[in-house]
Coordinates of C-alpha atoms in Angstrom, one line a residue:
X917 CA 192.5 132.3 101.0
X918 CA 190.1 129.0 101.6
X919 CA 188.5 127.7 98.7
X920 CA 184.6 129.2 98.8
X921 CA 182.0 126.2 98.1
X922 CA 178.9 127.8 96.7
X923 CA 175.4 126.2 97.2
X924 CA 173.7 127.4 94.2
X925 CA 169.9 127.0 93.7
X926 CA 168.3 127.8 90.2
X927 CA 164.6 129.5 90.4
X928 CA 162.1 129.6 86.8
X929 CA 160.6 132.4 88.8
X930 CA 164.0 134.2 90.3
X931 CA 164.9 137.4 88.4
X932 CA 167.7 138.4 90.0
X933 CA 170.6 137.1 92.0
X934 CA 171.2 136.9 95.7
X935 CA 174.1 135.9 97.5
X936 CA 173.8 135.3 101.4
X937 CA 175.8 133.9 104.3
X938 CA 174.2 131.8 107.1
X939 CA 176.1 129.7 109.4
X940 CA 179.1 129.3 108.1
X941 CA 177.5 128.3 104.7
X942 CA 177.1 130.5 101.2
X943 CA 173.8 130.2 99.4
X944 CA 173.2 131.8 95.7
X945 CA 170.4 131.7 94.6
X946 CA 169.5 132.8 90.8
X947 CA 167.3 132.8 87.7
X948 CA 167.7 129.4 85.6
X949 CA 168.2 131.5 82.6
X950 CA 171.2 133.5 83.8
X951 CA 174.4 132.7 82.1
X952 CA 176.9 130.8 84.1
X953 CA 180.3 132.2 82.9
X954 CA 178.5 135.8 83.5
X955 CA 177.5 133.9 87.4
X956 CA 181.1 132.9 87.8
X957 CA 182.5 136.1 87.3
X958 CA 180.3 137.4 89.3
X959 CA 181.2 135.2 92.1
X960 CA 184.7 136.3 91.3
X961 CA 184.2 139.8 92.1
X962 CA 182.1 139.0 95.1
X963 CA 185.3 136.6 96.7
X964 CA 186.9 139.4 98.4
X965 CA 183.6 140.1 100.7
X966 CA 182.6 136.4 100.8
X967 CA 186.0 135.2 102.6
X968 CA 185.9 139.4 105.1
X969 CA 182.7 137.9 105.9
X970 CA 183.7 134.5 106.9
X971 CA 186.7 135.3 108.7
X972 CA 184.3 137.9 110.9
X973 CA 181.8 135.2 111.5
X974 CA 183.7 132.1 111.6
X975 CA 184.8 131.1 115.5
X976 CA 186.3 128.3 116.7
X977 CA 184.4 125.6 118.4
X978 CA 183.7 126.2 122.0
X979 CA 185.3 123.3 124.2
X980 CA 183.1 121.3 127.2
X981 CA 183.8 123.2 130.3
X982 CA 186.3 119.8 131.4
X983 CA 188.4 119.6 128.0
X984 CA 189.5 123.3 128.5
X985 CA 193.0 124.0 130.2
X986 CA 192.6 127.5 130.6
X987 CA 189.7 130.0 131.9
X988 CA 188.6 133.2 131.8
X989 CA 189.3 134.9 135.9
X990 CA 189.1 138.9 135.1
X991 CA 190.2 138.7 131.8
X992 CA 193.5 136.7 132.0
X993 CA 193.6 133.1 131.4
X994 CA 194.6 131.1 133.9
X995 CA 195.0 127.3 134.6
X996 CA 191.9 125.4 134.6
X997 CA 192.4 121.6 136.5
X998 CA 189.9 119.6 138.2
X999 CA 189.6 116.4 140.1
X1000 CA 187.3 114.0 141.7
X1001 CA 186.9 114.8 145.6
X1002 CA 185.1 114.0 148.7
X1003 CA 183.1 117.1 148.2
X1004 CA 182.6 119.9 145.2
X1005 CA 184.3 123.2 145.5
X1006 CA 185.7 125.9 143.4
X1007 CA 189.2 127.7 144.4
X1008 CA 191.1 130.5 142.6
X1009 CA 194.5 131.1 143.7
X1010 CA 197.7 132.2 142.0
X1011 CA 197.7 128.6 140.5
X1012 CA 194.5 129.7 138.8
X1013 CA 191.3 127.9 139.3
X1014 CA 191.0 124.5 140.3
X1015 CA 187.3 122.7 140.3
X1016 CA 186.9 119.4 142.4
X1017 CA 183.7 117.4 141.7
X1018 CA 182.5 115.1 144.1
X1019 CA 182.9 111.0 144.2
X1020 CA 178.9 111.0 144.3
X1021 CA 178.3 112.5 140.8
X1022 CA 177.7 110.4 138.1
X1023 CA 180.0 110.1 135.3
X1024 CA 177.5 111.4 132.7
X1025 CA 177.0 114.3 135.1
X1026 CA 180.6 115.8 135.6
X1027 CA 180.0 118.5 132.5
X1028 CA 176.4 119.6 134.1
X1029 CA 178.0 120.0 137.3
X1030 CA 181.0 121.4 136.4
X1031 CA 179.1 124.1 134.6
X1032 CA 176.8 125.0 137.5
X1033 CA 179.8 125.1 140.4
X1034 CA 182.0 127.1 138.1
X1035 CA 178.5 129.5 137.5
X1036 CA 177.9 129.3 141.3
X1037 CA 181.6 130.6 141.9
X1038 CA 181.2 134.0 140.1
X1039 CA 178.4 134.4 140.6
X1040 CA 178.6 134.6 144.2
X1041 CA 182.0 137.0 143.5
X1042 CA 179.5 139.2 141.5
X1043 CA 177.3 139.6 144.3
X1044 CA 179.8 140.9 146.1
X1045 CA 181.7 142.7 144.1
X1046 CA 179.2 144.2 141.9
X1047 CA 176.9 146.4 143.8
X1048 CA 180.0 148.0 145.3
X1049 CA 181.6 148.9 142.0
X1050 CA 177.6 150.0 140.9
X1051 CA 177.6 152.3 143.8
X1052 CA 180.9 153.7 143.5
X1053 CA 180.2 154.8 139.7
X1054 CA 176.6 155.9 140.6
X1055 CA 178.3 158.1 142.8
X1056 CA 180.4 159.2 140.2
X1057 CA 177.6 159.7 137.7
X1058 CA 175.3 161.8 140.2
X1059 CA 172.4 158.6 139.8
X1060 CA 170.3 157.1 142.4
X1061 CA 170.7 153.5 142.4
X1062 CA 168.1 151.2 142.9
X1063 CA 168.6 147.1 143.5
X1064 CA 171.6 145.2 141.6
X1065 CA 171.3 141.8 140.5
X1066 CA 173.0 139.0 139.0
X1067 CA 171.8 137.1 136.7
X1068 CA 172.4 134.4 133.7
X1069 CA 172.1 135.7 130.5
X1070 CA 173.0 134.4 127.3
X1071 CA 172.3 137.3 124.4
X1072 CA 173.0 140.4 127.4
X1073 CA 175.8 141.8 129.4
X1074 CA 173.1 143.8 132.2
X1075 CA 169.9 145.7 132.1
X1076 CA 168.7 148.7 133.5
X1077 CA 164.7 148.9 134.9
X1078 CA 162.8 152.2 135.0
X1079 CA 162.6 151.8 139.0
X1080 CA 166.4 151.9 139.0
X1081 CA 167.7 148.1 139.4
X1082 CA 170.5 147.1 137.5
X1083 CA 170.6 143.4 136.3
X1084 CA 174.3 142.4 135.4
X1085 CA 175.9 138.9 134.3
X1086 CA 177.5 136.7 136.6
X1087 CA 180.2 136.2 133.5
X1088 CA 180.9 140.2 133.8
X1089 CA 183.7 138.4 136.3
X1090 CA 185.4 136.9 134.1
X1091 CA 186.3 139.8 131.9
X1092 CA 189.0 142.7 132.7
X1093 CA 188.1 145.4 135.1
X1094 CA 188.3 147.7 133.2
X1095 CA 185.6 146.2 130.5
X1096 CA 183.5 145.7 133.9
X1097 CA 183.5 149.5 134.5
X1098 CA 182.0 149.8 131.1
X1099 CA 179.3 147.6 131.1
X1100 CA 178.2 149.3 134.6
X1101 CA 178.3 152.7 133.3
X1102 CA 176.6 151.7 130.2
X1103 CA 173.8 150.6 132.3
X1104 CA 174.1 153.3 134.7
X1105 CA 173.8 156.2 131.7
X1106 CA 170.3 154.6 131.0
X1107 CA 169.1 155.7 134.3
X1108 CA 169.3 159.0 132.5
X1109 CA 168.5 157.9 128.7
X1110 CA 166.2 154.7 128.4
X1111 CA 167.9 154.5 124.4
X1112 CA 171.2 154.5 122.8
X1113 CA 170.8 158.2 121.6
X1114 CA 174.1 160.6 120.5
X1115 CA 173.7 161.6 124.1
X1116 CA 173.6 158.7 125.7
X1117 CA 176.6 157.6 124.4
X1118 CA 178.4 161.1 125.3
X1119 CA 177.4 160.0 128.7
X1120 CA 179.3 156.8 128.2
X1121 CA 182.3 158.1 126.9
X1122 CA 182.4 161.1 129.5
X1123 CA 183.2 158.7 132.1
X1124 CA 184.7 155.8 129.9
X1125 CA 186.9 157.1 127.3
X1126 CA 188.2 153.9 126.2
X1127 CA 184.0 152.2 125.9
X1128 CA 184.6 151.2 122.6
X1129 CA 187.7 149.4 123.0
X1130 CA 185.6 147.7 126.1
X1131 CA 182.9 147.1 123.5
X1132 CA 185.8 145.3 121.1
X1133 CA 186.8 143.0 123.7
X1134 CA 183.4 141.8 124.8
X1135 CA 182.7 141.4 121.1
X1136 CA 185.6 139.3 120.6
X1137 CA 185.1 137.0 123.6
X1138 CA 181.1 136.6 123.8
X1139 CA 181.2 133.4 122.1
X1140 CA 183.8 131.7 124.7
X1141 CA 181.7 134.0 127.3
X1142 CA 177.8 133.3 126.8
X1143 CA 177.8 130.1 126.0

């Protein structure tokens, strides 16, 4: 295990202790009185928890879009090249997805744009792509279906409106189908029940038995996702 570097604050007016993680760093704070071999030991038997509760937390940095080698293309990673062109465009192929940036961009600029082409790409996929799977599953569930979206979203997966639209996140193409399904279905059983009720997720699981293994994998790729 990694060595654990406290930052510990003393308080006159602190009676007790308290122990709390935020980004990345540990914070204690306690009463100047207390007794530091009794603080230490303490500590000792709060290790185990401390380092669970890093390792949960903790992710690795999240490269620029143009230092990656790989990307996300329905949950497999493929190759990710790019190169300066006479015009921008975005093509997947069995060689995985290659981004060309035009001559005229500014050096300074290549990230920015690299960003917004790459965004463009799905998104326009999830336009197409996405109201057909929504209507297929509505179908499926026995719900009327109002408009579906796209949008860009960085704390959400999709949303469901009272008047029936369906909002969903361009990124939603970059993960496996079968996660896709999920996230439409979870948005789709709110048509039905505007909470996450026991019933609501019955719903769910009636017509996506493996939801919370779909709910794993977005948990475990939403900081490479939304960012």
């Amino acid at each position: 295990m990694q060595h654990i570097k406290y930052q510990i604050s003393y308080s006159q007016r602190r009676r007790t202790v308290q122990l709390a993680i935020r980004n990345g760093e540990v914070y204690v704070r306690a009463p100047a009185t207390i007794c530091r071999h009794w603080l230490s030991a303490w500590l000792q038997q709060k290790e185990l928890w401390v380092q669970q509760t890093l390792a949960r937390i903790t992710t690795p940095p999240i490269l620029p879009w143009l230092q990656r080698d790989r990307i996300l293309v329905s949950g497999q990673a493929v190759p990710f090249r790019w190169q300066l062109a006479a015009k921008s465009s975005v093509n997947v192929d069995a060689n995985g997805l290659e981004l060309r940036l035009s001559t005229k961009i500014a050096a300074e600029r290549h990230e920015h744009y690299a960003r917004k082409l790459i965004q463009q790409h799905f998104t326009e996929q999830a336009l197409l792509e996405l109201p057909v799977l929504a209507n297929e599953l509505a179908a499926r569930l026995r719900q009327t279906l109002g408009p579906v979206v796209v949008g860009n979203w960085r704390s959400r997966w999709g949303h469901c409106k009272q008047n029936g639209e369906l909002g969903f996140n361009w990124r939603l193409m970059q993960v496996p189908l079968w996660v896709r399904r999920y996230v439409v279905i979870h948005e789709l059983a709110h048509l039905q029940h505007m909470n996450h009720s026991p019933a609501f997720w019955q719903l769910v699981q009636q017509h996506c038995p493996q939801y919370r293994e779909a709910k794993a994998w977005l948990k475990q790729h939403q900081a490479e996702l939304l960012n």
